[in-house]
Amino acid sequence: MTFAGINYLAIPIATIAGFAFGAAYYMSLSKPWLAAIGKTKEQIVAEGGGTPVPFIVSIVALAVMAWVLAGGIAHLGPGQVTLRNGIISALFMWLGFVVTTMAVNNAFGQRKASLTIIDGIHWLGVLVIQGAIVGALGV
């Protein structure tokens, strides 16, 4: 099913793929990430770490991200929704909007640079995966 060059089947696939990447990424970097936020695993659990709310927010945000990324890729024009253009668009959106916003927020929040690096690489991976899926399934 397509509309304006977007294959809407690509959106849930890109959402799930982005979530799966994030799960694997943060499971492998849990200790450095905890150090970057200045907390222990026990503190996270004690502060309500078992709640499903962050996971629900993540899924919804990833779906919106995939949809907006797909819209941006579709605006390249007819015949331009490709794997290559999906990845390139994702890289530009990450550089122009995601990592820049994170860097500013983390700088003003006086958070460690390692948090920006860890989270920034995560979002780069998510966007590249989503862009590749949207581009490959395009039309």
PDB file of C-alpha atoms in Angstrom:
ATOM      1  CA  MET A   1       0.000   0.000   0.000  1.00  0.00           C
ATOM      2  CA  THR A   2       1.552   3.290  -1.052  1.00  0.00           C
ATOM      3  CA  PHE A   3       0.701   6.951  -0.875  1.00  0.00           C
ATOM      4  CA  ALA A   4       2.937   9.703  -2.253  1.00  0.00           C
ATOM      5  CA  GLY A   5       5.750   7.208  -2.740  1.00  0.00           C
ATOM      6  CA  ILE A   6       5.568   5.820   0.786  1.00  0.00           C
ATOM      7  CA  ASN A   7       4.955   2.130   1.291  1.00  0.00           C
ATOM      8  CA  TYR A   8       3.007   2.112   4.538  1.00  0.00           C
ATOM      9  CA  LEU A   9       4.068  -1.456   5.252  1.00  0.00           C
ATOM     10  CA  ALA A  10       7.591  -0.044   5.641  1.00  0.00           C
ATOM     11  CA  ILE A  11       6.546   2.094   8.630  1.00  0.00           C
ATOM     12  CA  PRO A  12       5.785  -0.713  11.131  1.00  0.00           C
ATOM     13  CA  ILE A  13       8.737  -2.736   9.832  1.00  0.00           C
ATOM     14  CA  ALA A  14      11.062   0.244  10.314  1.00  0.00           C
ATOM     15  CA  THR A  15       9.545   0.879  13.756  1.00  0.00           C
ATOM     16  CA  ILE A  16      10.155  -2.678  14.947  1.00  0.00           C
ATOM     17  CA  ALA A  17      13.643  -2.775  13.419  1.00  0.00           C
ATOM     18  CA  GLY A  18      14.561   0.500  15.124  1.00  0.00           C
ATOM     19  CA  PHE A  19      13.272  -0.781  18.466  1.00  0.00           C
ATOM     20  CA  ALA A  20      15.156  -4.072  18.092  1.00  0.00           C
ATOM     21  CA  PHE A  21      18.357  -2.210  17.248  1.00  0.00           C
ATOM     22  CA  GLY A  22      17.928  -0.011  20.309  1.00  0.00           C
ATOM     23  CA  ALA A  23      17.349  -3.007  22.566  1.00  0.00           C
ATOM     24  CA  ALA A  24      20.491  -4.752  21.329  1.00  0.00           C
ATOM     25  CA  TYR A  25      22.528  -1.537  21.370  1.00  0.00           C
ATOM     26  CA  TYR A  26      21.664  -0.495  24.906  1.00  0.00           C
ATOM     27  CA  MET A  27      21.918  -4.049  26.263  1.00  0.00           C
ATOM     28  CA  SER A  28      25.496  -4.135  25.013  1.00  0.00           C
ATOM     29  CA  LEU A  29      26.266  -0.632  26.330  1.00  0.00           C
ATOM     30  CA  SER A  30      24.272  -0.697  29.575  1.00  0.00           C
ATOM     31  CA  LYS A  31      27.276  -0.112  31.856  1.00  0.00           C
ATOM     32  CA  PRO A  32      28.736   2.856  29.930  1.00  0.00           C
ATOM     33  CA  TRP A  33      25.236   4.327  29.514  1.00  0.00           C
ATOM     34  CA  LEU A  34      24.509   4.019  33.242  1.00  0.00           C
ATOM     35  CA  ALA A  35      27.865   5.686  33.980  1.00  0.00           C
ATOM     36  CA  ALA A  36      27.018   8.469  31.510  1.00  0.00           C
ATOM     37  CA  ILE A  37      23.705   9.203  33.241  1.00  0.00           C
ATOM     38  CA  GLY A  38      25.305   8.829  36.667  1.00  0.00           C
ATOM     39  CA  LYS A  39      23.030   6.073  37.953  1.00  0.00           C
ATOM     40  CA  THR A  40      23.206   2.427  38.891  1.00  0.00           C
ATOM     41  CA  LYS A  41      20.906  -0.324  37.689  1.00  0.00           C
ATOM     42  CA  GLU A  42      19.490  -0.497  41.221  1.00  0.00           C
ATOM     43  CA  GLN A  43      18.634   3.220  41.164  1.00  0.00           C
ATOM     44  CA  ILE A  44      16.826   2.835  37.849  1.00  0.00           C
ATOM     45  CA  VAL A  45      14.755  -0.067  39.208  1.00  0.00           C
ATOM     46  CA  ALA A  46      14.012   1.784  42.469  1.00  0.00           C
ATOM     47  CA  GLU A  47      12.822   4.826  40.500  1.00  0.00           C
ATOM     48  CA  GLY A  48      10.210   2.817  38.606  1.00  0.00           C
ATOM     49  CA  GLY A  49      12.454   1.118  36.066  1.00  0.00           C
ATOM     50  CA  GLY A  50       9.944  -1.697  35.681  1.00  0.00           C
ATOM     51  CA  THR A  51       7.241   0.516  34.194  1.00  0.00           C
ATOM     52  CA  PRO A  52       6.308  -0.074  30.540  1.00  0.00           C
ATOM     53  CA  VAL A  53       5.838   3.663  29.874  1.00  0.00           C
ATOM     54  CA  PRO A  54       9.313   4.306  28.365  1.00  0.00           C
ATOM     55  CA  PHE A  55       8.859   1.346  26.026  1.00  0.00           C
ATOM     56  CA  ILE A  56       5.432   2.560  24.890  1.00  0.00           C
ATOM     57  CA  VAL A  57       6.776   6.079  24.347  1.00  0.00           C
ATOM     58  CA  SER A  58       9.702   4.596  22.421  1.00  0.00           C
ATOM     59  CA  ILE A  59       7.495   2.555  20.080  1.00  0.00           C
ATOM     60  CA  VAL A  60       5.213   5.528  19.379  1.00  0.00           C
ATOM     61  CA  ALA A  61       8.190   7.860  18.833  1.00  0.00           C
ATOM     62  CA  LEU A  62       9.904   5.353  16.534  1.00  0.00           C
ATOM     63  CA  ALA A  63       6.707   5.010  14.479  1.00  0.00           C
ATOM     64  CA  VAL A  64       6.431   8.789  14.127  1.00  0.00           C
ATOM     65  CA  MET A  65      10.128   8.963  13.248  1.00  0.00           C
ATOM     66  CA  ALA A  66       9.759   6.285  10.551  1.00  0.00           C
ATOM     67  CA  TRP A  67       6.699   8.019   9.100  1.00  0.00           C
ATOM     68  CA  VAL A  68       8.324  11.461   9.005  1.00  0.00           C
ATOM     69  CA  LEU A  69      11.533  10.013   7.560  1.00  0.00           C
ATOM     70  CA  ALA A  70       9.455   8.257   4.897  1.00  0.00           C
ATOM     71  CA  GLY A  71       7.741  11.550   4.080  1.00  0.00           C
ATOM     72  CA  GLY A  72      11.102  13.259   3.731  1.00  0.00           C
ATOM     73  CA  ILE A  73      12.399  10.527   1.455  1.00  0.00           C
ATOM     74  CA  ALA A  74       9.203  10.587  -0.630  1.00  0.00           C
ATOM     75  CA  HIS A  75       9.669  14.321  -1.205  1.00  0.00           C
ATOM     76  CA  LEU A  76      12.756  13.551  -3.265  1.00  0.00           C
ATOM     77  CA  GLY A  77      10.360  12.856  -6.119  1.00  0.00           C
ATOM     78  CA  PRO A  78       9.131  10.038  -8.346  1.00  0.00           C
ATOM     79  CA  GLY A  79      11.602   7.208  -8.723  1.00  0.00           C
ATOM     80  CA  GLN A  80      13.847   8.584  -5.972  1.00  0.00           C
ATOM     81  CA  VAL A  81      12.677   6.387  -3.095  1.00  0.00           C
ATOM     82  CA  THR A  82      15.636   4.010  -3.107  1.00  0.00           C
ATOM     83  CA  LEU A  83      17.797   2.219  -0.571  1.00  0.00           C
ATOM     84  CA  ARG A  84      20.658   4.645  -1.250  1.00  0.00           C
ATOM     85  CA  ASN A  85      18.491   7.752  -0.938  1.00  0.00           C
ATOM     86  CA  GLY A  86      16.845   6.355   2.186  1.00  0.00           C
ATOM     87  CA  ILE A  87      20.214   5.982   3.884  1.00  0.00           C
ATOM     88  CA  ILE A  88      21.485   9.368   2.682  1.00  0.00           C
ATOM     89  CA  SER A  89      18.290  11.090   3.852  1.00  0.00           C
ATOM     90  CA  ALA A  90      18.586   9.392   7.238  1.00  0.00           C
ATOM     91  CA  LEU A  91      22.188  10.572   7.609  1.00  0.00           C
ATOM     92  CA  PHE A  92      21.249  14.167   6.798  1.00  0.00           C
ATOM     93  CA  MET A  93      18.273  14.159   9.165  1.00  0.00           C
ATOM     94  CA  TRP A  94      20.413  12.692  11.951  1.00  0.00           C
ATOM     95  CA  LEU A  95      23.141  15.280  11.426  1.00  0.00           C
ATOM     96  CA  GLY A  96      20.787  18.219  10.937  1.00  0.00           C
ATOM     97  CA  PHE A  97      18.198  17.552  13.610  1.00  0.00           C
ATOM     98  CA  VAL A  98      18.922  14.666  15.967  1.00  0.00           C
ATOM     99  CA  VAL A  99      22.539  14.873  17.073  1.00  0.00           C
ATOM    100  CA  THR A 100      22.541  18.669  17.037  1.00  0.00           C
ATOM    101  CA  THR A 101      19.481  18.845  19.295  1.00  0.00           C
ATOM    102  CA  MET A 102      20.919  16.212  21.621  1.00  0.00           C
ATOM    103  CA  ALA A 103      24.251  18.032  21.834  1.00  0.00           C
ATOM    104  CA  VAL A 104      22.582  21.324  22.763  1.00  0.00           C
ATOM    105  CA  ASN A 105      20.238  19.735  25.322  1.00  0.00           C
ATOM    106  CA  ASN A 106      23.013  17.702  26.920  1.00  0.00           C
ATOM    107  CA  ALA A 107      25.380  20.691  27.011  1.00  0.00           C
ATOM    108  CA  PHE A 108      22.836  22.896  28.792  1.00  0.00           C
ATOM    109  CA  GLY A 109      21.862  19.981  31.042  1.00  0.00           C
ATOM    110  CA  GLN A 110      25.543  19.625  31.947  1.00  0.00           C
ATOM    111  CA  ARG A 111      25.456  15.957  31.026  1.00  0.00           C
ATOM    112  CA  LYS A 112      28.547  13.984  30.165  1.00  0.00           C
ATOM    113  CA  ALA A 113      29.757  14.065  26.566  1.00  0.00           C
ATOM    114  CA  SER A 114      29.758  10.269  26.659  1.00  0.00           C
ATOM    115  CA  LEU A 115      25.950  10.343  26.952  1.00  0.00           C
ATOM    116  CA  THR A 116      25.683  12.404  23.776  1.00  0.00           C
ATOM    117  CA  ILE A 117      28.040  10.013  22.000  1.00  0.00           C
ATOM    118  CA  ILE A 118      26.249   6.851  23.184  1.00  0.00           C
ATOM    119  CA  ASP A 119      22.756   8.178  22.477  1.00  0.00           C
ATOM    120  CA  GLY A 120      23.833   9.902  19.256  1.00  0.00           C
ATOM    121  CA  ILE A 121      25.248   6.706  17.792  1.00  0.00           C
ATOM    122  CA  HIS A 122      22.059   4.907  18.806  1.00  0.00           C
ATOM    123  CA  TRP A 123      19.893   7.381  16.907  1.00  0.00           C
ATOM    124  CA  LEU A 124      22.240   7.265  13.933  1.00  0.00           C
ATOM    125  CA  GLY A 125      21.787   3.496  13.802  1.00  0.00           C
ATOM    126  CA  VAL A 126      18.018   3.773  14.163  1.00  0.00           C
ATOM    127  CA  LEU A 127      17.677   6.343  11.396  1.00  0.00           C
ATOM    128  CA  VAL A 128      19.984   4.509   8.984  1.00  0.00           C
ATOM    129  CA  ILE A 129      18.071   1.255   9.554  1.00  0.00           C
ATOM    130  CA  GLN A 130      14.729   3.003   9.123  1.00  0.00           C
ATOM    131  CA  GLY A 131      15.930   4.897   6.045  1.00  0.00           C
ATOM    132  CA  ALA A 132      17.228   1.692   4.491  1.00  0.00           C
ATOM    133  CA  ILE A 133      13.922  -0.087   5.093  1.00  0.00           C
ATOM    134  CA  VAL A 134      11.784   2.781   3.818  1.00  0.00           C
ATOM    135  CA  GLY A 135      14.066   3.247   0.809  1.00  0.00           C
ATOM    136  CA  ALA A 136      14.180  -0.458  -0.021  1.00  0.00           C
ATOM    137  CA  LEU A 137      10.416  -0.951   0.322  1.00  0.00           C
ATOM    138  CA  GLY A 138       9.666   2.526  -1.086  1.00  0.00           C
ATOM    139  CA  VAL A 139       7.057   2.110  -3.765  1.00  0.00           C
TER     140      VAL A 139
END
